[in-house]
Short mmCIF file of C-alpha atoms and ligand atoms in Angstrom, two decimals:
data_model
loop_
_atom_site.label_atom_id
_atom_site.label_comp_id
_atom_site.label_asym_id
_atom_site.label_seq_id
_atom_site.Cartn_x
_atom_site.Cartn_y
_atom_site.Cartn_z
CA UNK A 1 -6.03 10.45 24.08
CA UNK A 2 -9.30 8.37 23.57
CA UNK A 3 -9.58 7.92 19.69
CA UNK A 4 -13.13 8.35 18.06
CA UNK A 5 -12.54 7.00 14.58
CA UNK A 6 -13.70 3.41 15.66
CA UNK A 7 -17.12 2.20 16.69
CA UNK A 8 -18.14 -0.91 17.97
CA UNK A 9 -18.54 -2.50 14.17
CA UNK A 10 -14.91 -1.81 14.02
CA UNK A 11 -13.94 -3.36 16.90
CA UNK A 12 -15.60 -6.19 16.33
CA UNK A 13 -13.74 -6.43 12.84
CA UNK A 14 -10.48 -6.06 14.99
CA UNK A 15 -11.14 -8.90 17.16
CA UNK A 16 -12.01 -11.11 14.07
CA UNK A 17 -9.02 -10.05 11.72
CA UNK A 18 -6.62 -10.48 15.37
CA UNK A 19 -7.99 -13.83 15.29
CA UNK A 20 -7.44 -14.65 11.27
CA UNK A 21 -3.99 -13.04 12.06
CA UNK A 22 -3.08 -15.57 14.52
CA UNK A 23 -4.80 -18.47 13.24
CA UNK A 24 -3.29 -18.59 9.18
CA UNK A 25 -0.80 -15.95 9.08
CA UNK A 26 1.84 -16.05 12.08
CA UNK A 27 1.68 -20.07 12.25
CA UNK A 28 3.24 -20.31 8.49
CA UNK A 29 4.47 -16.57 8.74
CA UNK A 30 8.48 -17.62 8.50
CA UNK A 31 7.59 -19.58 5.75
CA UNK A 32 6.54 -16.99 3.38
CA UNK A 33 9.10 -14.98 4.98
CA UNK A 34 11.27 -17.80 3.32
CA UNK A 35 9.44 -17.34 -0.08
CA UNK A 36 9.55 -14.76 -0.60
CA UNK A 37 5.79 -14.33 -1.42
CA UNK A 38 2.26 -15.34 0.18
CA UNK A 39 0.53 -18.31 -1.40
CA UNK A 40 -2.10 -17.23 -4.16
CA UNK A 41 -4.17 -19.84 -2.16
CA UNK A 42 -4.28 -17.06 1.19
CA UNK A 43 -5.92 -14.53 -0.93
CA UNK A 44 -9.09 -16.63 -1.23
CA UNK A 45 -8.81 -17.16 2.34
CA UNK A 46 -8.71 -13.16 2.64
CA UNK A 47 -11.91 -12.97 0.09
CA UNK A 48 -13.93 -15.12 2.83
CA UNK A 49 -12.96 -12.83 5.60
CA UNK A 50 -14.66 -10.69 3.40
CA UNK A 51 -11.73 -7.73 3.22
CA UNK A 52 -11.52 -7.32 -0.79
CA UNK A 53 -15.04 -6.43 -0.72
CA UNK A 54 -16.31 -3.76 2.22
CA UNK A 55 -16.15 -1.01 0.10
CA UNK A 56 -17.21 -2.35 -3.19
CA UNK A 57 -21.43 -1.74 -3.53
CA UNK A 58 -23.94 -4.80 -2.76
CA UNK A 59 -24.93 -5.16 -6.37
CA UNK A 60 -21.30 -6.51 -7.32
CA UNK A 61 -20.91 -9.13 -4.20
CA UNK A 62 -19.51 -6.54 -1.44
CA UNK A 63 -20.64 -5.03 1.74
CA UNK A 64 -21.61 -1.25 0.15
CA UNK A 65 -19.41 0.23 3.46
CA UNK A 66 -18.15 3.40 2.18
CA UNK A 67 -15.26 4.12 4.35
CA UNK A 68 -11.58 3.26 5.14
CA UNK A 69 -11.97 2.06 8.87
CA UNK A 70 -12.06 -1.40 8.00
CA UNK A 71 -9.21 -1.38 6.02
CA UNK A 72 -7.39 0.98 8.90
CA UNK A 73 -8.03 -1.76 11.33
CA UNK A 74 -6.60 -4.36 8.96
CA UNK A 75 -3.20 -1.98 8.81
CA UNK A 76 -2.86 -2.29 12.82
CA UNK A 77 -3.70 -5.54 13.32
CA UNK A 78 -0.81 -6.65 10.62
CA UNK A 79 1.55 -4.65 12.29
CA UNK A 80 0.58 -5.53 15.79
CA UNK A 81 1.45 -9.44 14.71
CA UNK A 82 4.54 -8.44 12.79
CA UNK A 83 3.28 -9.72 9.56
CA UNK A 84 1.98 -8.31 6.31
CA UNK A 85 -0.39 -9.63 3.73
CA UNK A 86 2.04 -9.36 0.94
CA UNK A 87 1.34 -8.26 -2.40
CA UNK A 88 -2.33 -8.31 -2.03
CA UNK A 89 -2.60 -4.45 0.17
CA UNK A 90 -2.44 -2.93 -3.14
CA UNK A 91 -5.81 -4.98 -4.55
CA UNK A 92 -7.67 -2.62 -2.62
CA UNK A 93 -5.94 0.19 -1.48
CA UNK A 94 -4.56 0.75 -5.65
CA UNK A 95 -6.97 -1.15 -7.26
CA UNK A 96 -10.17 -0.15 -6.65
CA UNK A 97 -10.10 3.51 -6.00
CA UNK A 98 -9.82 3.10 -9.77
CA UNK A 99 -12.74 0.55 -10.36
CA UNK A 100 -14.93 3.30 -8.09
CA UNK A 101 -14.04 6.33 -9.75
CA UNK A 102 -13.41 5.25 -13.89
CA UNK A 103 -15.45 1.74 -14.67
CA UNK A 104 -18.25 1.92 -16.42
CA UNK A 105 -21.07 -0.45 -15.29
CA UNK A 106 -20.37 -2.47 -18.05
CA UNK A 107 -16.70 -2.84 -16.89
CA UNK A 108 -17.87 -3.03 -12.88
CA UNK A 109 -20.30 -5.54 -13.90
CA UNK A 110 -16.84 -7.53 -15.43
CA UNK A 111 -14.19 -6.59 -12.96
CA UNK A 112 -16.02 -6.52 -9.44
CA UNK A 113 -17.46 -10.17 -8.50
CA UNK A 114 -13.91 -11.41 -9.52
CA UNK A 115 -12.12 -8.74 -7.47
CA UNK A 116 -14.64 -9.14 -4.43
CA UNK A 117 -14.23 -13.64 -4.81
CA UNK A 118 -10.02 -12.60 -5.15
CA UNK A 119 -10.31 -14.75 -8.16
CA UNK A 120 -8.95 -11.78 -9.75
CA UNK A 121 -6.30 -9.75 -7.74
CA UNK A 122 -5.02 -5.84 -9.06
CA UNK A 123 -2.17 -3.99 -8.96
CA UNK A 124 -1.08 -0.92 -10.36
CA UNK A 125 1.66 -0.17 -12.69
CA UNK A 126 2.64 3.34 -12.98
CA UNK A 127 6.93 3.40 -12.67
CA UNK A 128 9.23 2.26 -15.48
CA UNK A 129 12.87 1.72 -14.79
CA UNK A 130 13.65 5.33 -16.18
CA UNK A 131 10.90 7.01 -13.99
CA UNK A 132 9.41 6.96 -10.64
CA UNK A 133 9.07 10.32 -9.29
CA UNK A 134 8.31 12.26 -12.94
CA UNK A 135 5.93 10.18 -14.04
CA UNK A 136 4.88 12.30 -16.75
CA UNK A 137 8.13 10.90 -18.45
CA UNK A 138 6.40 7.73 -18.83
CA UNK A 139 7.75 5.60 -21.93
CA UNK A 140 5.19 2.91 -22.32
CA UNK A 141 2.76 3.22 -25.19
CA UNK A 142 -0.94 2.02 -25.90
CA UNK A 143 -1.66 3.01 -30.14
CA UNK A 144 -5.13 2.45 -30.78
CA UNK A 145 -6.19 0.19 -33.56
CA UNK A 146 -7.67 1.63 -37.08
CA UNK A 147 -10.43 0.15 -36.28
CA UNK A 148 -10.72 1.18 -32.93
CA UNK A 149 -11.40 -2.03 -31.09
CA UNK A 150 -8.25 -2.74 -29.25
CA UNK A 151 -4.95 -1.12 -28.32
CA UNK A 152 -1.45 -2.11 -28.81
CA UNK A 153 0.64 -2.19 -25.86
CA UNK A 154 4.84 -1.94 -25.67
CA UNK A 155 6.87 -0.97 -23.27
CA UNK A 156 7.63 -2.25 -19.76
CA UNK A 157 6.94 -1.59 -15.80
CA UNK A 158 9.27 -2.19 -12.50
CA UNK A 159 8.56 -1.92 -8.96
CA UNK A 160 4.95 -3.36 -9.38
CA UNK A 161 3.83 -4.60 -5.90
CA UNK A 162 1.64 -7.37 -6.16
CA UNK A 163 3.13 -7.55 -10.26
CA UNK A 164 3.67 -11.91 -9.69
CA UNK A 165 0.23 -12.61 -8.26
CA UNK A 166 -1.98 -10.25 -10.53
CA UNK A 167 -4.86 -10.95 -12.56
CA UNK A 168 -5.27 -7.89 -14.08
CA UNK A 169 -3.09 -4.65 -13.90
CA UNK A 170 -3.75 -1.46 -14.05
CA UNK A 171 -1.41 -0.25 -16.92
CA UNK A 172 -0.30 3.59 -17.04
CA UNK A 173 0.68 4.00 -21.14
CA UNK A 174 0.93 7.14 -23.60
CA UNK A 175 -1.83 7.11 -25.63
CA UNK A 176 -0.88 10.79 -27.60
CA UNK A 177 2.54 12.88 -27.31
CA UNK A 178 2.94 15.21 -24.28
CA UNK A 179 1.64 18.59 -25.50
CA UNK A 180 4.28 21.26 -25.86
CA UNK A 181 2.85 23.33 -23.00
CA UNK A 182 1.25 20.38 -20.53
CA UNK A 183 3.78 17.28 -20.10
CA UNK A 184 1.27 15.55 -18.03
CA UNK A 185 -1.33 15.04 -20.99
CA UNK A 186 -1.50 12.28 -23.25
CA UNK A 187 -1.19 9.09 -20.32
CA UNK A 188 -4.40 6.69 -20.49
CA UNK A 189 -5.39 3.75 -18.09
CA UNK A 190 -5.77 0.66 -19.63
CA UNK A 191 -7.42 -2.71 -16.80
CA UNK A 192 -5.01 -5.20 -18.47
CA UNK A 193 -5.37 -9.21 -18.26
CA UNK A 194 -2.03 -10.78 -17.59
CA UNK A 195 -3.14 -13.75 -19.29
CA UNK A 196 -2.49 -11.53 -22.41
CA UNK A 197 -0.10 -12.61 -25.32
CA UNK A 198 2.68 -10.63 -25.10
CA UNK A 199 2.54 -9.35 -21.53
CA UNK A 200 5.06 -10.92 -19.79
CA UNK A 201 6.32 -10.63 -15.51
CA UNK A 202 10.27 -10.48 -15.44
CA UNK A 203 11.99 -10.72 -12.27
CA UNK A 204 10.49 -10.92 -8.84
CA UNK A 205 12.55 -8.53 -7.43
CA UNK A 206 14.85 -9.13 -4.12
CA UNK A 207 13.92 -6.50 -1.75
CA UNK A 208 15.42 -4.87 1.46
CA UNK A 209 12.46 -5.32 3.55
CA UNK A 210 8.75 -6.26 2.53
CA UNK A 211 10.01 -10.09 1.76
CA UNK A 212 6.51 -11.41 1.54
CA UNK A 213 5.39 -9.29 -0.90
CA UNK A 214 6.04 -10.22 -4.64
CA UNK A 215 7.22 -6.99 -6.44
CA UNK A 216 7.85 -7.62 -10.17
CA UNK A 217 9.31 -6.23 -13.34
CA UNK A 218 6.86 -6.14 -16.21
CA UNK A 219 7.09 -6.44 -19.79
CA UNK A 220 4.63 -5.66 -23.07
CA UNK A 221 4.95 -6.49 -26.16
CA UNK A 222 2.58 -6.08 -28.69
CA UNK A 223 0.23 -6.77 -26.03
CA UNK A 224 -3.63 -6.83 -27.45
CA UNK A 225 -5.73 -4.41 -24.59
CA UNK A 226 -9.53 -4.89 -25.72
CA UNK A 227 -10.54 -1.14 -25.83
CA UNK A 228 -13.84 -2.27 -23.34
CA UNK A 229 -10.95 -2.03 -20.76
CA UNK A 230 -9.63 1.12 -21.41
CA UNK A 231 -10.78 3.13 -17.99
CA UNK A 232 -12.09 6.54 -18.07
CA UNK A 233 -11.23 8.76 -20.96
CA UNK A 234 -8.10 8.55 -23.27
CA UNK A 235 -5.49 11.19 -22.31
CA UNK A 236 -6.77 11.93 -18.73
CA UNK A 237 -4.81 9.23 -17.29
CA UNK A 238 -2.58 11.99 -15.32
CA UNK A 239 -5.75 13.64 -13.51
CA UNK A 240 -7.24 10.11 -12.42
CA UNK A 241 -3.91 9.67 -11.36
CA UNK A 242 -3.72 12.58 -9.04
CA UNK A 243 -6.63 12.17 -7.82
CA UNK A 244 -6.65 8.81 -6.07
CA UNK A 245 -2.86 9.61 -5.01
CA UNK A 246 -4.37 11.22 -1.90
CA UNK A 247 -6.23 7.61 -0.70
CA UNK A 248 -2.74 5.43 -1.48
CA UNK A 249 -0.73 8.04 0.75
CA UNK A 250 -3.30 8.18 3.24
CA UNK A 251 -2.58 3.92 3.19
CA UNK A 252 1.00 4.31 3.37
CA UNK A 253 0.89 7.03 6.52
CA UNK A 254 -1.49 5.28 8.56
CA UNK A 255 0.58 1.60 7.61
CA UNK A 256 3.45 3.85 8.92
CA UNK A 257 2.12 4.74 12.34
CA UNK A 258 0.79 1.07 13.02
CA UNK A 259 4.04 0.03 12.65
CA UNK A 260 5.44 2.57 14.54
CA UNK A 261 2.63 1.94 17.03
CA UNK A 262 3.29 -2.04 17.09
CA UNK A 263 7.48 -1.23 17.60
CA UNK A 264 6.95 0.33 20.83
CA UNK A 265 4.68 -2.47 21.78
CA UNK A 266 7.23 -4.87 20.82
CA UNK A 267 10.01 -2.68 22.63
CA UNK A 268 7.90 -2.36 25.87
CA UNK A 269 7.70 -6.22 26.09
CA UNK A 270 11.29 -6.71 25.23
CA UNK A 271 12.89 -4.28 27.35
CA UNK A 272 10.78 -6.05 30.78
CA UNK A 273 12.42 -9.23 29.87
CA UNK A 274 15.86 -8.58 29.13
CA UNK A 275 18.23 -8.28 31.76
CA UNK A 276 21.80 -6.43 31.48
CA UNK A 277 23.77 -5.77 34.62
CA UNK A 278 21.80 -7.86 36.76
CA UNK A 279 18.58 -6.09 35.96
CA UNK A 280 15.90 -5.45 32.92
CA UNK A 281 16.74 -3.22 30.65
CA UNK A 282 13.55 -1.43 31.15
CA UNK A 283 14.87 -0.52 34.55
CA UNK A 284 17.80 2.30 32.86
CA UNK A 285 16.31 5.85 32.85
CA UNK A 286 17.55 5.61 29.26
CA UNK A 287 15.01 3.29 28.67
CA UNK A 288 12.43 4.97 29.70
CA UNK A 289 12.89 8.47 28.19
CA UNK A 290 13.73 6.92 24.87
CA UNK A 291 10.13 4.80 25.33
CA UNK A 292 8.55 7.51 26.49
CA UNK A 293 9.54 9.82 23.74
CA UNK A 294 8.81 7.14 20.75
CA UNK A 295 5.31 6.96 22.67
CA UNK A 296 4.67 10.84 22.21
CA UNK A 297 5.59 10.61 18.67
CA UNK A 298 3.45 7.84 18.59
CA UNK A 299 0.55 9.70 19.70
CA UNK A 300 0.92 12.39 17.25
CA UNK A 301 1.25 10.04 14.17
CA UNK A 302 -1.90 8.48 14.95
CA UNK A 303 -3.55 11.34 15.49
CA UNK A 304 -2.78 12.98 12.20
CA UNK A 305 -3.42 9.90 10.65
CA UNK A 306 -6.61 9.62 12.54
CA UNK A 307 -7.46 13.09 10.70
CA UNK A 308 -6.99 11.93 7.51
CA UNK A 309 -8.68 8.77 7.67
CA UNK A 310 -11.87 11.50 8.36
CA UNK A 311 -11.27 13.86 5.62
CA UNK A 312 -10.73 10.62 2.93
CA UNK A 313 -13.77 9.28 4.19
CA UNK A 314 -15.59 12.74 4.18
CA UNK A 315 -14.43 12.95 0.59
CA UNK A 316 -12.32 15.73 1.47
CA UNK A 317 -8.49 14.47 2.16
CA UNK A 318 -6.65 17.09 -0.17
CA UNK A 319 -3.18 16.04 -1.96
CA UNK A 320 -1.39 18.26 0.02
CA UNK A 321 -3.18 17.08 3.32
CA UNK A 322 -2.06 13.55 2.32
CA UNK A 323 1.25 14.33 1.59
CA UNK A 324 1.65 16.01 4.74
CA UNK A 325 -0.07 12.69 6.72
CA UNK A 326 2.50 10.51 4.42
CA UNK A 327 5.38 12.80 5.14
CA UNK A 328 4.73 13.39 8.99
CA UNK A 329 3.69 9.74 9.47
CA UNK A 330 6.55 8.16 7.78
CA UNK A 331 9.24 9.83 9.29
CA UNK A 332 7.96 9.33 13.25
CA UNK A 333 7.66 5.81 12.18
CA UNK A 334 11.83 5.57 10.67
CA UNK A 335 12.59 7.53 13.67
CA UNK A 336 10.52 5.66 16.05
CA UNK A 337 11.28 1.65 14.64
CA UNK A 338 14.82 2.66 14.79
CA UNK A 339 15.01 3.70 18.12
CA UNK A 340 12.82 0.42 19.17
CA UNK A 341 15.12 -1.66 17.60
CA UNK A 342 18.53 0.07 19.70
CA UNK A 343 17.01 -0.96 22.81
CA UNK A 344 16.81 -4.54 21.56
CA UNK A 345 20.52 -4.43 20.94
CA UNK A 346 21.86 -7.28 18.74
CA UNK A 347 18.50 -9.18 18.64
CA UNK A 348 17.36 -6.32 17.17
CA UNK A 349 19.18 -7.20 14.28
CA UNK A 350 18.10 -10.46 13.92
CA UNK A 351 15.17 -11.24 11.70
CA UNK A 352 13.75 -13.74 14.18
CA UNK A 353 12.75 -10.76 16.10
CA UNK A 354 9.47 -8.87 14.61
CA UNK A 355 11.44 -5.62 15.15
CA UNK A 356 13.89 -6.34 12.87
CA UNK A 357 11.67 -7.32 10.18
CA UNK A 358 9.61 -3.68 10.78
CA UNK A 359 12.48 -2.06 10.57
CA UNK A 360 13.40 -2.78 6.75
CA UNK A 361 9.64 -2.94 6.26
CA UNK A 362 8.72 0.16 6.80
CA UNK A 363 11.75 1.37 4.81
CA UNK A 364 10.11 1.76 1.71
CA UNK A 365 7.21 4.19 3.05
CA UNK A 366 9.49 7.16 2.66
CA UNK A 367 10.15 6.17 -0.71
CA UNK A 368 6.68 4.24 -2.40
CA UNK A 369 3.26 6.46 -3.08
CA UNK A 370 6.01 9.54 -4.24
CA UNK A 371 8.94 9.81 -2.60
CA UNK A 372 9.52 12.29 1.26
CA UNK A 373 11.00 14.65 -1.37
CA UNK A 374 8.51 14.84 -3.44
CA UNK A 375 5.64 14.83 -0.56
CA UNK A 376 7.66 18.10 0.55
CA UNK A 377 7.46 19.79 -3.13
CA UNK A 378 3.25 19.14 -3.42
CA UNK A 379 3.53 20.95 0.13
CA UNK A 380 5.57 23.97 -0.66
CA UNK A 381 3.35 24.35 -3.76
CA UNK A 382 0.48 24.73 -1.60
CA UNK A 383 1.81 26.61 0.69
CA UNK A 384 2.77 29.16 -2.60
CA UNK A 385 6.45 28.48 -3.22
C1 FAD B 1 8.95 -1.96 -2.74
C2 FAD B 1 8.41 -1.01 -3.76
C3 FAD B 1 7.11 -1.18 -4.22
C4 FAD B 1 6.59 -0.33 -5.21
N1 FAD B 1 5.34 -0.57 -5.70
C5 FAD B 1 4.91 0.14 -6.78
C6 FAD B 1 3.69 -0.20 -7.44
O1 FAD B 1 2.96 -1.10 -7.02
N2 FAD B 1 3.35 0.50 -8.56
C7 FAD B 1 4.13 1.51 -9.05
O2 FAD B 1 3.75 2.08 -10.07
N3 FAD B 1 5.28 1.87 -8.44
C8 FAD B 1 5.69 1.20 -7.32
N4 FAD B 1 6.87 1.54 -6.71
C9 FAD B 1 7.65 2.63 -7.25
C10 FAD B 1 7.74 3.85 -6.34
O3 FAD B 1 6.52 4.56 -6.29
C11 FAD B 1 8.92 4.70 -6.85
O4 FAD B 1 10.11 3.97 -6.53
C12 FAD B 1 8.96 6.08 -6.23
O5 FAD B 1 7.89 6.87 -6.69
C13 FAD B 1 10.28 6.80 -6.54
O6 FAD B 1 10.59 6.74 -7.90
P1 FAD B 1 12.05 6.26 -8.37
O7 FAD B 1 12.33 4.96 -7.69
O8 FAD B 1 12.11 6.28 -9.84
O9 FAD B 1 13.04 7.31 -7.77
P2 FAD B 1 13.53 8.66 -8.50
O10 FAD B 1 12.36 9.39 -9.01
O11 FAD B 1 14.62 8.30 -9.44
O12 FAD B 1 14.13 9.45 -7.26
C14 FAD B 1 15.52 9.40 -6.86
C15 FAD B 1 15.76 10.47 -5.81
O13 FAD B 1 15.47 11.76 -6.39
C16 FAD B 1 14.61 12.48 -5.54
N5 FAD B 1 13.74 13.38 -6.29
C17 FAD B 1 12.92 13.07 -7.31
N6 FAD B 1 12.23 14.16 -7.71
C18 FAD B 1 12.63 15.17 -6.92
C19 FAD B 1 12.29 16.56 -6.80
N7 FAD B 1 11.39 17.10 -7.62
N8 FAD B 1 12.91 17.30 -5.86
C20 FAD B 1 13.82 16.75 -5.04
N9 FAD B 1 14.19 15.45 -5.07
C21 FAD B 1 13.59 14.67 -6.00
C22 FAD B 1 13.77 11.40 -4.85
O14 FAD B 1 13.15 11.90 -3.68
C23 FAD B 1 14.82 10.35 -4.59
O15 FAD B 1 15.52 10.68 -3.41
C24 FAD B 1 7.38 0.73 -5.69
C25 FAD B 1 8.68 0.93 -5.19
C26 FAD B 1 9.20 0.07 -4.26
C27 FAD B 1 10.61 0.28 -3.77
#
């Protein structure tokens, strides 16, 4: 079906980001692989390509494009090389939803030239090792000074993509109790320097899939927040956070169906050069429904997340809309990557192969941005159950 999301702006993006792709990412590719994260040094190099900046206004250093596109080419030209950025998707896709919606000018004034130049990279830190899903049950607390300047932070994070690399984290902490009849209130949403005494990165965690990316614990103690970085209003943290929930699952569905998109690709090209029995393995009917199928699936994943790159960009992407994109997108591509990957028999197993890789990758999207479960609850609720 022809697509009409992209225009001729995009496309030229594409070819440029292909390019980038295959000039300083697959050459050295293996050896982040090997890492186990990307070089701080590549995220300047991703500053000058200009990607931290295309949505972030003129006035702070950016290109004042309000819309996803850019970034949606960016998730299928990644997963058409096999490769990921690492840590740094969240810099944007977490990070600044946040800057847009809560900074003051004061703060933007502060925060943006450094995000835009990637001399300061963000991630966000919402889970603690005793909750993911209920985040309400948060532990972490920021108590605000007598005299009102600063806040005092304890407590500690886990699962924080991008958590070794970052300049400055977006900390989710209780500022008051939960109130006896709303769990949800009391969170805040503190922009916190990791240079800070007291805050400390633990582990980088060993992961499944998603090698490249540095995923740390995180520890506070007695960590000294300024209250100038304090974003929005004390307490609300649990509405901000539901509200730019909707533009990370939108990321993580259409991340999902490039990858699903880029396995068949990879499949296609596999299948033609293999040979079993004396011929290609593309040549068994097998082949060819199983390809076909993925393809279908394929179609419908992108799109749905076609859709819902519109309605986020029209402002209207509800959370139930991108929990259904999340959900729907997800699951073709785990059902789709795994099927790729059978009809690259054992060198689909190898991590040599892209495929292989893709397949533990995209692992975690059924899981990260709230959980297939939990996309399934926020839809049932708005369907009325
Ligand atoms: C690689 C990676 C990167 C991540 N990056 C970040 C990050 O940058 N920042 C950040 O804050 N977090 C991050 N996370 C955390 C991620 O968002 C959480 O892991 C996720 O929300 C699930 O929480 P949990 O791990 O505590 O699982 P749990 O909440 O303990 O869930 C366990 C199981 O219970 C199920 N479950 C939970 N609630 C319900 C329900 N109501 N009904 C039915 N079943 C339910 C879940 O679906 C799951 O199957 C990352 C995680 C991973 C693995």
């Amino acid at each position: 079906m022809r697509r009409t999301v992209f225009n001729e702006d995009h496309e030229a993006f594409r070819a440029t980001v292909r390019a980038f792709v295959e000039a300083e990412v697959v050459p050295v590719y293996d050896d982040w692989y090997a890492a186990g994260q990307v070089p701080r040094d590549f995220y300047y190099k991703l500053a000058e390509l200009g990607v931290f900046g295309i949505r972030v206004p003129e006035e702070y250093g950016g290109a004042g494009i309000d819309s996803h596109k850019f970034e949606a080419v960016m998730y299928e030209e990644t997963a058409r090389a096999g490769v990921t950025f690492g840590g740094s998707g969240v810099h944007v896709l977490l990070g600044l939803p946040y800057i847009e919606m809560l900074a003051t000018e004061e703060q933007k004034k502060r925060y943006l030239p450094k995000f835009v130049s990637g001399e300061e990279m963000w991630a966000l830190a919402m889970t603690e090792p005793g909750t993911g899903s209920d985040l309400a049950g948060m532990k972490t607390t920021a108590k605000r000074s007598a005299d009102g300047t600063h806040y005092v932070l304890n407590g500690a994070k886990t699962f924080i993509t991008g958590g070794v690399h970052a300049d400055r984290v977006i900390v989710c902490a209780r500022t008051s109790a939960p109130r006896e009849d709303d769990r949800r209130f009391g969170i805040s949403l503190f922009a916190v320097d990791t240079t800070s005494a007291g805050y400390s990165v633990g582990r980088k965690l060993d992961k499944l899939g998603l090698k490249v990316s540095d995923t740390a614990e995180l520890a506070f103690t007695d960590v000294k927040v300024p209250a100038e970085d304090l974003l929005g209003e004390e307490n609300k943290g649990f509405s901000y956070l539901g509200r730019n929930l909707p533009s990370e699952r939108w990321g993580i569905a259409f991340g999902a169906y490039a990858q699903a998109k880029a396995a068949v690709r990879f499949a296609q090209r596999y299948v033609q050069e293999r040979t079993v029995f004396g011929k290609t393995v593309a040549s068994f009917q097998n082949t060819k429904f199983e390809l076909a199928a993925c393809q279908a699936e394929v179609d419908a994943a992108e799109a749905v997340a076609d859709r819902a790159l519109e309605a986020l960009d029209a402002g209207e992407l509800t959370a139930a809309e991108a929990a259904s994109a999340k959900l729907f997108c997800t699951e073709v591509a785990h059902r789709v990557i795994d099927r790729c990957l059978q009809l690259h028999g054992g060198y689909g197993f190898m991590n040599e192969y892209p495929i292989a890789r893709l397949y533990a990758d995209n692992r975690v999207n059924r899981i990260y941005g709230g959980t297939s479960e939990v996309m399934k609850s926020i839809i049932a609720k708005s369907m009325g159950l």
